[in-house]
mmCIF file of C-alpha atoms in Angstrom:
data_model
loop_
_atom_site.group_PDB
_atom_site.id
_atom_site.type_symbol
_atom_site.label_atom_id
_atom_site.label_comp_id
_atom_site.label_asym_id
_atom_site.label_seq_id
_atom_site.Cartn_x
_atom_site.Cartn_y
_atom_site.Cartn_z
ATOM 1 C CA UNK A 38 0.056 0.019 0.063
ATOM 2 C CA UNK A 39 2.809 2.396 0.935
ATOM 3 C CA UNK A 40 4.576 1.645 -2.496
ATOM 4 C CA UNK A 41 1.299 2.542 -4.319
ATOM 5 C CA UNK A 42 1.296 5.940 -2.421
ATOM 6 C CA UNK A 43 4.791 6.602 -3.562
ATOM 7 C CA UNK A 44 3.954 5.924 -7.132
ATOM 8 C CA UNK A 45 1.105 8.327 -7.016
ATOM 9 C CA UNK A 46 3.247 10.931 -5.209
ATOM 10 C CA UNK A 47 5.850 10.545 -8.043
ATOM 11 C CA UNK A 48 3.255 11.339 -10.639
ATOM 12 C CA UNK A 49 2.056 14.427 -8.844
ATOM 13 C CA UNK A 50 5.752 15.593 -8.155
ATOM 14 C CA UNK A 51 6.725 15.025 -11.756
ATOM 15 C CA UNK A 52 3.893 17.281 -13.157
ATOM 16 C CA UNK A 53 4.519 19.987 -10.650
ATOM 17 C CA UNK A 54 8.302 19.864 -11.567
ATOM 18 C CA UNK A 55 7.565 20.430 -15.199
ATOM 19 C CA UNK A 56 4.713 22.797 -14.813
ATOM 20 C CA UNK A 57 6.008 25.196 -12.192
ATOM 21 C CA UNK A 58 9.621 24.416 -11.956
ATOM 22 C CA UNK A 59 9.168 23.649 -8.202
ATOM 23 C CA UNK A 60 10.824 20.208 -8.128
ATOM 24 C CA UNK A 61 7.770 18.671 -6.472
ATOM 25 C CA UNK A 62 9.654 18.587 -3.084
ATOM 26 C CA UNK A 63 7.169 20.926 -1.428
ATOM 27 C CA UNK A 64 4.623 18.302 -1.790
ATOM 28 C CA UNK A 65 6.950 15.238 -1.409
ATOM 29 C CA UNK A 66 8.279 16.164 2.064
ATOM 30 C CA UNK A 67 4.864 16.461 3.917
ATOM 31 C CA UNK A 68 3.447 13.362 2.300
ATOM 32 C CA UNK A 69 6.528 11.366 3.269
ATOM 33 C CA UNK A 70 6.323 12.772 6.858
ATOM 34 C CA UNK A 71 2.807 11.550 7.119
ATOM 35 C CA UNK A 72 3.599 8.146 5.577
ATOM 36 C CA UNK A 73 6.726 7.588 7.732
ATOM 37 C CA UNK A 74 4.776 8.537 10.823
ATOM 38 C CA UNK A 75 2.115 6.053 10.067
ATOM 39 C CA UNK A 76 4.834 3.460 9.351
ATOM 40 C CA UNK A 77 6.164 4.003 12.979
ATOM 41 C CA UNK A 78 9.468 5.461 12.035
ATOM 42 C CA UNK A 79 11.205 7.232 14.853
ATOM 43 C CA UNK A 80 10.102 10.803 15.319
ATOM 44 C CA UNK A 81 13.621 12.138 15.884
ATOM 45 C CA UNK A 82 14.810 11.094 12.394
ATOM 46 C CA UNK A 83 11.665 10.837 10.131
ATOM 47 C CA UNK A 84 11.582 14.510 9.019
ATOM 48 C CA UNK A 85 15.353 14.345 8.063
ATOM 49 C CA UNK A 86 14.585 11.018 6.224
ATOM 50 C CA UNK A 87 11.602 12.697 4.322
ATOM 51 C CA UNK A 88 13.742 15.645 3.331
ATOM 52 C CA UNK A 89 16.748 13.508 2.288
ATOM 53 C CA UNK A 90 14.516 11.132 0.340
ATOM 54 C CA UNK A 91 12.657 14.056 -1.385
ATOM 55 C CA UNK A 92 15.984 15.639 -2.624
ATOM 56 C CA UNK A 93 17.016 12.102 -3.952
ATOM 57 C CA UNK A 94 13.792 11.855 -5.934
ATOM 58 C CA UNK A 95 14.195 15.431 -7.376
ATOM 59 C CA UNK A 96 17.388 14.002 -9.216
ATOM 60 C CA UNK A 97 15.018 11.886 -11.345
ATOM 61 C CA UNK A 98 12.325 14.404 -11.632
ATOM 62 C CA UNK A 99 14.798 17.118 -12.896
ATOM 63 C CA UNK A 100 16.341 14.938 -15.651
ATOM 64 C CA UNK A 101 13.158 14.609 -17.929
ATOM 65 C CA UNK A 102 11.971 18.196 -17.096
ATOM 66 C CA UNK A 103 15.441 19.390 -18.216
ATOM 67 C CA UNK A 104 15.409 17.438 -21.554
ATOM 68 C CA UNK A 105 11.909 18.633 -22.390
ATOM 69 C CA UNK A 106 12.850 22.408 -21.585
ATOM 70 C CA UNK A 107 16.225 22.125 -23.421
ATOM 71 C CA UNK A 108 14.425 20.693 -26.459
ATOM 72 C CA UNK A 109 12.410 23.833 -26.585
ATOM 73 C CA UNK A 110 15.561 25.993 -26.257
ATOM 74 C CA UNK A 111 14.336 27.478 -22.938
ATOM 75 C CA UNK A 112 17.200 26.804 -20.450
ATOM 76 C CA UNK A 113 19.739 29.710 -20.000
ATOM 77 C CA UNK A 114 22.736 27.505 -19.579
ATOM 78 C CA UNK A 115 25.371 30.333 -18.703
ATOM 79 C CA UNK A 116 23.017 31.379 -15.751
ATOM 80 C CA UNK A 117 22.698 27.599 -14.711
ATOM 81 C CA UNK A 118 26.425 27.213 -14.833
ATOM 82 C CA UNK A 119 27.399 30.039 -12.406
ATOM 83 C CA UNK A 120 24.401 29.435 -10.049
ATOM 84 C CA UNK A 121 25.497 25.799 -9.808
ATOM 85 C CA UNK A 122 28.949 26.756 -8.433
ATOM 86 C CA UNK A 123 27.133 28.435 -5.448
ATOM 87 C CA UNK A 124 24.429 25.685 -5.307
ATOM 88 C CA UNK A 125 27.048 23.023 -4.666
ATOM 89 C CA UNK A 126 28.542 25.044 -1.723
ATOM 90 C CA UNK A 127 25.176 26.148 -0.309
ATOM 91 C CA UNK A 128 23.544 22.671 -0.458
ATOM 92 C CA UNK A 129 26.134 21.000 1.708
ATOM 93 C CA UNK A 130 25.920 23.753 4.375
ATOM 94 C CA UNK A 131 22.121 23.486 4.132
ATOM 95 C CA UNK A 132 22.229 19.658 4.869
ATOM 96 C CA UNK A 133 24.445 20.487 7.981
ATOM 97 C CA UNK A 134 21.976 23.088 9.050
ATOM 98 C CA UNK A 135 18.936 20.788 8.796
ATOM 99 C CA UNK A 136 20.775 17.954 10.702
ATOM 100 C CA UNK A 137 21.447 20.420 13.521
ATOM 101 C CA UNK A 138 17.642 21.050 13.774
ATOM 102 C CA UNK A 139 15.471 18.659 15.758
ATOM 103 C CA UNK A 140 12.709 16.817 13.826
ATOM 104 C CA UNK A 141 9.698 18.512 15.298
ATOM 105 C CA UNK A 142 11.278 21.880 14.789
ATOM 106 C CA UNK A 143 12.357 21.138 11.240
ATOM 107 C CA UNK A 144 8.650 20.289 10.658
ATOM 108 C CA UNK A 145 7.446 23.663 11.906
ATOM 109 C CA UNK A 146 10.066 25.353 9.671
ATOM 110 C CA UNK A 147 8.821 23.469 6.765
ATOM 111 C CA UNK A 148 5.164 24.263 7.655
ATOM 112 C CA UNK A 149 6.024 27.989 7.672
ATOM 113 C CA UNK A 150 7.661 27.712 4.263
ATOM 114 C CA UNK A 151 4.758 25.778 2.921
ATOM 115 C CA UNK A 152 2.389 28.739 4.004
ATOM 116 C CA UNK A 153 4.668 31.298 2.392
ATOM 117 C CA UNK A 154 4.650 29.466 -0.978
ATOM 118 C CA UNK A 155 0.996 28.818 -0.728
ATOM 119 C CA UNK A 156 0.429 32.681 -0.377
ATOM 120 C CA UNK A 157 2.830 33.314 -3.327
ATOM 121 C CA UNK A 158 0.901 31.001 -5.558
ATOM 122 C CA UNK A 159 -2.655 32.043 -4.425
ATOM 123 C CA UNK A 160 -1.857 35.703 -4.804
ATOM 124 C CA UNK A 161 0.311 35.169 -7.829
ATOM 125 C CA UNK A 162 2.980 37.425 -6.178
ATOM 126 C CA UNK A 163 5.640 37.991 -8.720
ATOM 127 C CA UNK A 164 8.675 40.318 -8.527
ATOM 128 C CA UNK A 165 8.796 42.906 -11.229
ATOM 129 C CA UNK A 166 11.558 42.563 -13.800
ATOM 130 C CA UNK A 167 13.454 45.523 -12.452
ATOM 131 C CA UNK A 168 17.137 44.520 -12.761
ATOM 132 C CA UNK A 169 19.353 42.732 -15.322
ATOM 133 C CA UNK A 170 20.973 39.283 -14.868
ATOM 134 C CA UNK A 171 23.844 39.680 -12.432
ATOM 135 C CA UNK A 172 27.422 38.753 -13.217
ATOM 136 C CA UNK A 173 29.308 35.552 -12.355
ATOM 137 C CA UNK A 174 29.774 36.526 -8.606
ATOM 138 C CA UNK A 175 26.293 37.551 -8.134
ATOM 139 C CA UNK A 176 24.854 34.336 -9.743
ATOM 140 C CA UNK A 177 27.150 32.248 -7.584
ATOM 141 C CA UNK A 178 25.921 34.035 -4.284
ATOM 142 C CA UNK A 179 22.402 33.727 -5.301
ATOM 143 C CA UNK A 180 22.928 29.938 -6.074
ATOM 144 C CA UNK A 181 24.559 29.480 -2.692
ATOM 145 C CA UNK A 182 21.619 30.952 -0.840
ATOM 146 C CA UNK A 183 19.126 28.984 -2.815
ATOM 147 C CA UNK A 184 21.092 25.722 -2.471
ATOM 148 C CA UNK A 185 21.309 26.140 1.150
ATOM 149 C CA UNK A 186 17.598 26.886 1.676
ATOM 150 C CA UNK A 187 16.483 24.006 -0.695
ATOM 151 C CA UNK A 188 18.587 21.521 1.333
ATOM 152 C CA UNK A 189 16.736 22.524 4.399
ATOM 153 C CA UNK A 190 13.334 22.335 2.950
ATOM 154 C CA UNK A 191 13.895 19.249 0.677
ATOM 155 C CA UNK A 192 12.968 21.110 -2.380
ATOM 156 C CA UNK A 193 14.516 21.546 -5.977
ATOM 157 C CA UNK A 194 14.587 25.267 -5.330
ATOM 158 C CA UNK A 195 12.198 26.420 -8.070
ATOM 159 C CA UNK A 196 10.007 28.367 -5.683
ATOM 160 C CA UNK A 197 13.060 30.535 -4.984
ATOM 161 C CA UNK A 198 14.871 30.359 -8.263
ATOM 162 C CA UNK A 199 11.901 31.298 -10.513
ATOM 163 C CA UNK A 200 11.112 34.502 -8.655
ATOM 164 C CA UNK A 201 14.851 35.525 -8.581
ATOM 165 C CA UNK A 202 15.180 34.950 -12.269
ATOM 166 C CA UNK A 203 12.042 36.843 -12.912
ATOM 167 C CA UNK A 204 13.260 39.665 -10.828
ATOM 168 C CA UNK A 205 16.424 39.635 -12.914
ATOM 169 C CA UNK A 206 14.508 40.041 -16.131
ATOM 170 C CA UNK A 207 14.456 36.544 -17.421
ATOM 171 C CA UNK A 208 11.203 35.556 -19.215
ATOM 172 C CA UNK A 209 8.911 33.311 -17.228
ATOM 173 C CA UNK A 210 9.210 30.317 -19.461
ATOM 174 C CA UNK A 211 13.015 30.601 -19.431
ATOM 175 C CA UNK A 212 12.942 31.124 -15.680
ATOM 176 C CA UNK A 213 10.950 28.074 -15.157
ATOM 177 C CA UNK A 214 13.207 26.047 -17.560
ATOM 178 C CA UNK A 215 16.470 27.376 -15.996
ATOM 179 C CA UNK A 216 15.075 26.741 -12.503
ATOM 180 C CA UNK A 217 14.287 23.030 -13.464
ATOM 181 C CA UNK A 218 17.916 22.644 -14.655
ATOM 182 C CA UNK A 219 19.306 24.110 -11.362
ATOM 183 C CA UNK A 220 17.161 21.621 -9.489
ATOM 184 C CA UNK A 221 19.470 18.825 -10.547
ATOM 185 C CA UNK A 222 22.711 20.024 -8.943
ATOM 186 C CA UNK A 223 20.644 21.103 -5.790
ATOM 187 C CA UNK A 224 19.284 17.605 -5.484
ATOM 188 C CA UNK A 225 22.616 15.728 -6.203
ATOM 189 C CA UNK A 226 24.685 17.763 -3.659
ATOM 190 C CA UNK A 227 22.028 17.780 -0.875
ATOM 191 C CA UNK A 228 21.024 14.123 -1.298
ATOM 192 C CA UNK A 229 24.679 13.042 -1.104
ATOM 193 C CA UNK A 230 25.064 15.323 2.050
ATOM 194 C CA UNK A 231 22.149 13.799 3.690
ATOM 195 C CA UNK A 232 23.291 10.221 2.836
ATOM 196 C CA UNK A 233 26.552 10.840 4.379
ATOM 197 C CA UNK A 234 25.323 12.596 7.483
ATOM 198 C CA UNK A 235 22.729 9.899 8.193
ATOM 199 C CA UNK A 236 24.953 6.974 7.370
ATOM 200 C CA UNK A 237 25.469 5.490 10.880
ATOM 201 C CA UNK A 238 22.285 6.588 12.607
ATOM 202 C CA UNK A 239 20.992 3.654 14.540
ATOM 203 C CA UNK A 240 17.333 4.811 14.439
ATOM 204 C CA UNK A 241 17.122 4.572 10.687
ATOM 205 C CA UNK A 242 14.683 1.869 9.232
ATOM 206 C CA UNK A 243 15.703 -0.941 7.163
ATOM 207 C CA UNK A 244 16.386 -0.229 3.385
ATOM 208 C CA UNK A 245 17.841 3.222 4.170
ATOM 209 C CA UNK A 246 20.954 4.876 2.758
ATOM 210 C CA UNK A 247 21.701 7.421 5.164
ATOM 211 C CA UNK A 248 18.726 9.818 5.285
ATOM 212 C CA UNK A 249 17.274 8.373 2.093
ATOM 213 C CA UNK A 250 14.633 5.663 2.316
ATOM 214 C CA UNK A 251 15.053 3.510 -0.775
ATOM 215 C CA UNK A 252 11.411 2.142 -1.270
ATOM 216 C CA UNK A 253 9.995 5.648 -1.453
ATOM 217 C CA UNK A 254 12.814 6.868 -3.713
ATOM 218 C CA UNK A 255 12.152 3.940 -6.185
ATOM 219 C CA UNK A 256 8.375 4.442 -6.230
ATOM 220 C CA UNK A 257 8.459 8.105 -6.641
ATOM 221 C CA UNK A 258 11.364 7.962 -9.286
ATOM 222 C CA UNK A 259 9.411 5.454 -11.499
ATOM 223 C CA UNK A 260 6.577 7.764 -12.124
ATOM 224 C CA UNK A 261 8.003 11.219 -11.674
ATOM 225 C CA UNK A 262 10.346 10.832 -14.670
ATOM 226 C CA UNK A 263 7.464 10.111 -16.986
ATOM 227 C CA UNK A 264 5.118 12.917 -15.624
ATOM 228 C CA UNK A 265 7.764 15.499 -15.490
ATOM 229 C CA UNK A 266 7.793 15.584 -19.346
ATOM 230 C CA UNK A 267 4.050 15.933 -19.194
ATOM 231 C CA UNK A 268 4.373 18.854 -16.929
ATOM 232 C CA UNK A 269 6.917 20.608 -18.993
ATOM 233 C CA UNK A 270 4.744 20.305 -22.031
ATOM 234 C CA UNK A 271 1.798 21.780 -20.153
ATOM 235 C CA UNK A 272 3.992 24.593 -19.099
ATOM 236 C CA UNK A 273 4.462 25.621 -22.681
ATOM 237 C CA UNK A 274 0.743 25.200 -23.683
ATOM 238 C CA UNK A 275 -1.571 25.953 -20.718
ATOM 239 C CA UNK A 276 -2.488 28.892 -18.471
ATOM 240 C CA UNK A 277 -1.730 27.412 -14.933
ATOM 241 C CA UNK A 278 -3.767 29.910 -12.917
ATOM 242 C CA UNK A 279 -6.376 27.368 -11.716
ATOM 243 C CA UNK A 280 -3.813 24.734 -10.950
ATOM 244 C CA UNK A 281 -1.721 27.227 -9.069
ATOM 245 C CA UNK A 282 -4.689 27.991 -6.764
ATOM 246 C CA UNK A 283 -5.465 24.511 -6.136
ATOM 247 C CA UNK A 284 -1.835 23.962 -5.369
ATOM 248 C CA UNK A 285 -1.865 26.843 -3.044
ATOM 249 C CA UNK A 286 -4.896 25.479 -1.146
ATOM 250 C CA UNK A 287 -3.134 22.122 -0.729
ATOM 251 C CA UNK A 288 -0.035 23.735 0.517
ATOM 252 C CA UNK A 289 -1.950 25.855 2.949
ATOM 253 C CA UNK A 290 -3.539 22.742 4.472
ATOM 254 C CA UNK A 291 -0.082 21.073 4.743
ATOM 255 C CA UNK A 292 1.451 24.208 6.251
ATOM 256 C CA UNK A 293 -1.224 24.315 8.980
ATOM 257 C CA UNK A 294 -1.013 20.507 9.691
ATOM 258 C CA UNK A 295 2.703 20.922 10.514
ATOM 259 C CA UNK A 296 2.275 23.902 12.726
ATOM 260 C CA UNK A 297 -0.886 22.783 14.778
#
């Protein structure tokens, strides 16, 4: 039954990754927390396990989304390259930060973040294109901040990267596509960090690789790679306003459940 849940979760995460450039982690982490709680995993490590597993699944989600966006010529590869330099640094520090926070407190932090993203989607808050794309140093600094935060929340960084690139006058479709590309180094660096940090934790359940739960990773990866391409196609053909508001309502409920 849990594996069927992971398959369905992967499909939803894949569509979200391609459609909004959010990587799906903002949905994967809460659902994994609920699932791991029902499975009786230790409360002190289950949130870290959910975050690490989410980041590992984004590796697979990103690959097909990137291929679809690249096929349409929408990825700004020079921006991606310099942001990745910072992402690789920030993601490692983000994983260390998350490990230092207790499980219950980490859930509250993720809950607040979910509410903020829900408000952003519901109100369609978008920064105005008021500045040009920064240079190499600016992109590296931005990548490090985004990588740090993404590792803590277990996300691919799209909810941070897309607004940043939009503010820097990158057209929306290119911002989403480049954000999807940036999700791959975020996921790789963060997942590796969580795997190493949790490697010898005695409280981990069977079939774990550090703070990565392999059955969940497998189930989500199987469907997310297929559905990410569908989401990327929809991003180029549909107005996502209704979907954004439904997504915001779901995130609002998730955020409240983590805080109450």
